[in-house]
PDB file of C-alpha atoms in Angstrom:
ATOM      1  CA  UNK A   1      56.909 104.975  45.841  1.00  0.00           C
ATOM      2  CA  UNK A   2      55.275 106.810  48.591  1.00  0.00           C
ATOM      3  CA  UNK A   3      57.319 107.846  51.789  1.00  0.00           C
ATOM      4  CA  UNK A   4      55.518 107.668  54.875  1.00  0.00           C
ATOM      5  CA  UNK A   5      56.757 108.661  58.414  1.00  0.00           C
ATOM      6  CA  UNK A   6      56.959 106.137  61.085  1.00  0.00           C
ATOM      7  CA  UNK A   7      55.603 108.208  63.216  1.00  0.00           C
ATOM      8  CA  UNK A   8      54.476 112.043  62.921  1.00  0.00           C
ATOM      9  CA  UNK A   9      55.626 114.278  65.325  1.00  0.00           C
ATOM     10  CA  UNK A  10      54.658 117.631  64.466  1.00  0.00           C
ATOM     11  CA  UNK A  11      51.721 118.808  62.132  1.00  0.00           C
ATOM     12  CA  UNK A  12      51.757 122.531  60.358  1.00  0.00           C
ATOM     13  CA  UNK A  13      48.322 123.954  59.609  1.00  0.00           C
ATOM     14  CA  UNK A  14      47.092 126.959  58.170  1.00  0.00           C
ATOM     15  CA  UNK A  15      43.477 127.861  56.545  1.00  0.00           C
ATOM     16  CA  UNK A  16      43.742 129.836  52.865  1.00  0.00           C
ATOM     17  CA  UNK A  17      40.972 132.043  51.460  1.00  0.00           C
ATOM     18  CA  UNK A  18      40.489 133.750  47.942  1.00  0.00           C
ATOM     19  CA  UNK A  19      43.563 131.508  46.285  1.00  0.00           C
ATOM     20  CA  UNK A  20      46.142 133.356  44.842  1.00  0.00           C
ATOM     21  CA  UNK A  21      44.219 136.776  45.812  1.00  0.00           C
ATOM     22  CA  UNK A  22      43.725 135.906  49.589  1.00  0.00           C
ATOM     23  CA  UNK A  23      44.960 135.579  53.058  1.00  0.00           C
ATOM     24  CA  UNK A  24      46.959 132.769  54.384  1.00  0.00           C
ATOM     25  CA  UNK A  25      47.262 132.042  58.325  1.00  0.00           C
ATOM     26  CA  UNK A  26      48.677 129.697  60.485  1.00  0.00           C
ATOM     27  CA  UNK A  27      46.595 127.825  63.021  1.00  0.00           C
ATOM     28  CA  UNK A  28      49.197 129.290  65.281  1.00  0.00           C
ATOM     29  CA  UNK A  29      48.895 132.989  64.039  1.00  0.00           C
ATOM     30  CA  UNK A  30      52.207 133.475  63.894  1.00  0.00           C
ATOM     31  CA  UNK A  31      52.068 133.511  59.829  1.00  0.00           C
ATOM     32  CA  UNK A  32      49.258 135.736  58.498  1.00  0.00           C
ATOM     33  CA  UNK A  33      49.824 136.788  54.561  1.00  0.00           C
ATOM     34  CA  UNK A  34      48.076 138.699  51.692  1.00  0.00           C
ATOM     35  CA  UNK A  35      48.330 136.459  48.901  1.00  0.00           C
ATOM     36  CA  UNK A  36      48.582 137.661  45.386  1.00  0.00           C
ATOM     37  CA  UNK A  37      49.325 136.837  41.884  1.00  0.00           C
ATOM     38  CA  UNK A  38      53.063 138.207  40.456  1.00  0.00           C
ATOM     39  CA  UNK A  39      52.716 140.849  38.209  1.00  0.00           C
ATOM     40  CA  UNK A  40      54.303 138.228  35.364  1.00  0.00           C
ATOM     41  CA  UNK A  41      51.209 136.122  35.431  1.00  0.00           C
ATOM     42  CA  UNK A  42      48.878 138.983  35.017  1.00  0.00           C
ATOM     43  CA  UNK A  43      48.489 139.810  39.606  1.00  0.00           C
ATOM     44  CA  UNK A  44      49.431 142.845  41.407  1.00  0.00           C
ATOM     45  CA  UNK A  45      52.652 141.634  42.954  1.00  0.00           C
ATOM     46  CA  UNK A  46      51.961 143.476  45.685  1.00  0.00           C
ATOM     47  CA  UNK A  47      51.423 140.286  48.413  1.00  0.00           C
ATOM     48  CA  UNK A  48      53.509 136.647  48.753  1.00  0.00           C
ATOM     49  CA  UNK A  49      52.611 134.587  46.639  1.00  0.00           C
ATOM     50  CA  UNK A  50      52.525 130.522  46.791  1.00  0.00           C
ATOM     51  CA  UNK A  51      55.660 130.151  44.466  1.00  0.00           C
ATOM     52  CA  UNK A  52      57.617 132.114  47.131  1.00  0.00           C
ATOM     53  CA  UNK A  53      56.225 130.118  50.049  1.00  0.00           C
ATOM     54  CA  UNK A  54      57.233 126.739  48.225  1.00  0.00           C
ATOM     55  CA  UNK A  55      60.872 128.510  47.557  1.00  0.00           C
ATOM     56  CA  UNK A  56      61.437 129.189  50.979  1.00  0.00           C
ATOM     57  CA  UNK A  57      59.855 126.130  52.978  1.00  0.00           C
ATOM     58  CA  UNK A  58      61.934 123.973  50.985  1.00  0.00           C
ATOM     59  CA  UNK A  59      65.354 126.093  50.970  1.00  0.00           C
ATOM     60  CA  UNK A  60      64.748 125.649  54.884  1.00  0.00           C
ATOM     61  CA  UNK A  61      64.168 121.729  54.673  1.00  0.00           C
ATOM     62  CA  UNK A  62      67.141 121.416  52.090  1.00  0.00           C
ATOM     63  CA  UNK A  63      69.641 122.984  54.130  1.00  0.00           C
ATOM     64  CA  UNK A  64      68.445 121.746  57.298  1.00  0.00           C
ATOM     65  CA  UNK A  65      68.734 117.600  55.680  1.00  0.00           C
ATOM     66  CA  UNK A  66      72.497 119.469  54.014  1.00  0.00           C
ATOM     67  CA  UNK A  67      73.215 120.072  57.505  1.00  0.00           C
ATOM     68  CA  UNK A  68      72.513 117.071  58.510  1.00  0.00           C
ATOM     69  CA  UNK A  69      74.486 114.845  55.923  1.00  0.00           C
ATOM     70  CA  UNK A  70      77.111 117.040  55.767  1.00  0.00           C
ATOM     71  CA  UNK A  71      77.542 116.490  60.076  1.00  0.00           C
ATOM     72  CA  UNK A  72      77.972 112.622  58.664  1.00  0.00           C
ATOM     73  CA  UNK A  73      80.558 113.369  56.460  1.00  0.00           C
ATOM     74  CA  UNK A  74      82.828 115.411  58.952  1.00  0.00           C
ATOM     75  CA  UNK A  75      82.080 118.623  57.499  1.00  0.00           C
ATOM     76  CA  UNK A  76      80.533 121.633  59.236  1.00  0.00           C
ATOM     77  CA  UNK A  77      77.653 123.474  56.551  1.00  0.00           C
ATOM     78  CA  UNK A  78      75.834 125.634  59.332  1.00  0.00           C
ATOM     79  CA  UNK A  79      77.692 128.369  57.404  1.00  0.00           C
ATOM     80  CA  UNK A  80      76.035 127.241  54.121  1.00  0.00           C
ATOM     81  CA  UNK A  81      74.302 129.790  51.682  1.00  0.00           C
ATOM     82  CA  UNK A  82      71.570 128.321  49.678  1.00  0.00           C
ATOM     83  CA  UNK A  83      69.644 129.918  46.884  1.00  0.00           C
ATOM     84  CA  UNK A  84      66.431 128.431  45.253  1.00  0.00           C
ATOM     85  CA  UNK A  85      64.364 129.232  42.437  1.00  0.00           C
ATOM     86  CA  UNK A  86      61.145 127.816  42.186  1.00  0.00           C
ATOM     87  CA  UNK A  87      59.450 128.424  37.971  1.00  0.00           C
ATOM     88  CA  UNK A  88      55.690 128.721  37.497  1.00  0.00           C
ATOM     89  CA  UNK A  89      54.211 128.316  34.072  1.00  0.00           C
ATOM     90  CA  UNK A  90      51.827 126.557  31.618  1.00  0.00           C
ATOM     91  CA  UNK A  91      51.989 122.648  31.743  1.00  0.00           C
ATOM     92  CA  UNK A  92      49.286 121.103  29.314  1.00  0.00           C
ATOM     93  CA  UNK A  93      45.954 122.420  30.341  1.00  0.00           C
ATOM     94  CA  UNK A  94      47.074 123.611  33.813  1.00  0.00           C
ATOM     95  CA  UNK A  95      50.523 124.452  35.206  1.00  0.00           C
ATOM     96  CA  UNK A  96      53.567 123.187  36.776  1.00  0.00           C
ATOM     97  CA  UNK A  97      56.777 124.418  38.950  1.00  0.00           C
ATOM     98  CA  UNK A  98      60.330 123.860  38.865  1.00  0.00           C
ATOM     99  CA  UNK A  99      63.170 123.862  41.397  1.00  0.00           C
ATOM    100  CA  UNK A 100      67.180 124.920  41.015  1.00  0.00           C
ATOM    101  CA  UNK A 101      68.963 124.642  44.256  1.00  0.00           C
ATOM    102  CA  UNK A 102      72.122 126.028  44.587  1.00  0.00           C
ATOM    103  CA  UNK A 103      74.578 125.593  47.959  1.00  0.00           C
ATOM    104  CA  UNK A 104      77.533 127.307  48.560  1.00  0.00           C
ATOM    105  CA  UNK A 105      79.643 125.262  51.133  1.00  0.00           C
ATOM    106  CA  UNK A 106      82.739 127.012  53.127  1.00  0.00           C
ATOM    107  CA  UNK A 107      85.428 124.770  53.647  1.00  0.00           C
ATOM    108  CA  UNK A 108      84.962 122.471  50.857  1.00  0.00           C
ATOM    109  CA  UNK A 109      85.595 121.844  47.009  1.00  0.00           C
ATOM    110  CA  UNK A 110      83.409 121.929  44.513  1.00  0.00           C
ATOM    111  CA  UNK A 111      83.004 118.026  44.034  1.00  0.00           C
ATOM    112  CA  UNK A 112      83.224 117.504  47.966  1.00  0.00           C
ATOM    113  CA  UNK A 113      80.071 120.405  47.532  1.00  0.00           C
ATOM    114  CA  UNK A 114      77.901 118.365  44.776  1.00  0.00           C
ATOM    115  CA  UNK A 115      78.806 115.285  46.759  1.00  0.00           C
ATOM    116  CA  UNK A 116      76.794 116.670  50.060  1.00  0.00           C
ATOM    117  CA  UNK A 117      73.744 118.519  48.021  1.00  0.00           C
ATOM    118  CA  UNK A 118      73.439 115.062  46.270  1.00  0.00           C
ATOM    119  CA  UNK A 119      73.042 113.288  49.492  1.00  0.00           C
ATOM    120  CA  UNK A 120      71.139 115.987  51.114  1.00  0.00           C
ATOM    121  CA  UNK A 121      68.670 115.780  48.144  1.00  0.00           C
ATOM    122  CA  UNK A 122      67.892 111.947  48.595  1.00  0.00           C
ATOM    123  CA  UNK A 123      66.731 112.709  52.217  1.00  0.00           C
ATOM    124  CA  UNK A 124      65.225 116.403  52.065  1.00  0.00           C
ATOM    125  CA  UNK A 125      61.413 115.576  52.370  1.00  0.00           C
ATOM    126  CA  UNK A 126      60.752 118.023  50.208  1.00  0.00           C
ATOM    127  CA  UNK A 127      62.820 116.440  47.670  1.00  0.00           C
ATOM    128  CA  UNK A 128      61.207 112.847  48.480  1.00  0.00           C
ATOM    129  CA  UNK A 129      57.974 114.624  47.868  1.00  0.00           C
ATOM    130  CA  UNK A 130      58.349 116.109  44.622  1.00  0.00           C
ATOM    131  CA  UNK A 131      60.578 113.417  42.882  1.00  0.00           C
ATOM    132  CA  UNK A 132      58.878 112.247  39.974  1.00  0.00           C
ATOM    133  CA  UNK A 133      56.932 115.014  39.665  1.00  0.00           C
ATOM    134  CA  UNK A 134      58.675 118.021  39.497  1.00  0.00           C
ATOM    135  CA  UNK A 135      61.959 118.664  37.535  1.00  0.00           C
ATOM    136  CA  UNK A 136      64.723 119.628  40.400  1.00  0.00           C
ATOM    137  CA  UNK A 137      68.311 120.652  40.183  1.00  0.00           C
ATOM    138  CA  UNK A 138      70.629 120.643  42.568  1.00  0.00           C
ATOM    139  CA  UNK A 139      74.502 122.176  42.232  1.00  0.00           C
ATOM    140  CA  UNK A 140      76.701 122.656  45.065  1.00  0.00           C
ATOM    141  CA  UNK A 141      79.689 124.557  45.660  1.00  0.00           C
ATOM    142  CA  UNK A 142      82.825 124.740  47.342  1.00  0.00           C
ATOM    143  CA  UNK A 143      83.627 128.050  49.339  1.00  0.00           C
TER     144      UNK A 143
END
């Protein structure tokens, strides 16, 4: 099933060069990054690297739809703390990531918590784009 907006109101772009041992900029400037490999895939760890990027651009989009949902349910998650992990490693003949989410929700109980990261996940767009193909896991919890 593919998700398309309606209507598409903003647009990020940035230009790479050199891969995983470049620079990355936005067409904006404000983001300009030396890329490089982690030192656990054989790079200098010494730069971002696109794992990192992928962590936190959708740690921001998963609290930010949290936010949202949890506004719907009467509960207030500005306060939320989120932690993500994205995994990198060998898939086949090329690789694959993974994602653990993890929310920690003042004000609410654990199953009240899983209840809102559950929702939050069906409307993330980051989570609509990378159902099906990458294994995600979401836990919430009450603070």
């Amino acid at each position: 099933m593919t998700n398309t907006p309606e209507k598409i109101v903003y647009t990020a772009r940035a230009s790479v060069t050199g891969g995983r041992q470049g620079r990355a900029t936005s067409e904006d400037g404000v983001l300009d990054l030396s890329l490089t490999a982690p030192k656990e895939v054989g790079g200098p760890g010494t730069g971002t690297n696109p794992e990192q990027l992928f962590a936190v651009g959708y740690g921001a989009c998963f609290q930010g739809a949290l936010t949202m949902v949890a506004k719907a349910h009467g509960v207030d998650a500005s306060g939320s703390q989120l932690e993500i992990a994205v995994g990198f490693g060998p898939e086949g003949d090329s690789y694959a990531i993974t994602a653990d989410i993890e929310v920690t929700i003042p004000g609410v109980d654990d199953a009240k918590a899983q209840e809102l990261v559950e929702a939050a996940h069906q409307v993330c767009p980051y989570s609509k784009a990378t159902r099906g193909n990458v294994p995600v896991t979401v836990v919430g919890k009450g603070a």
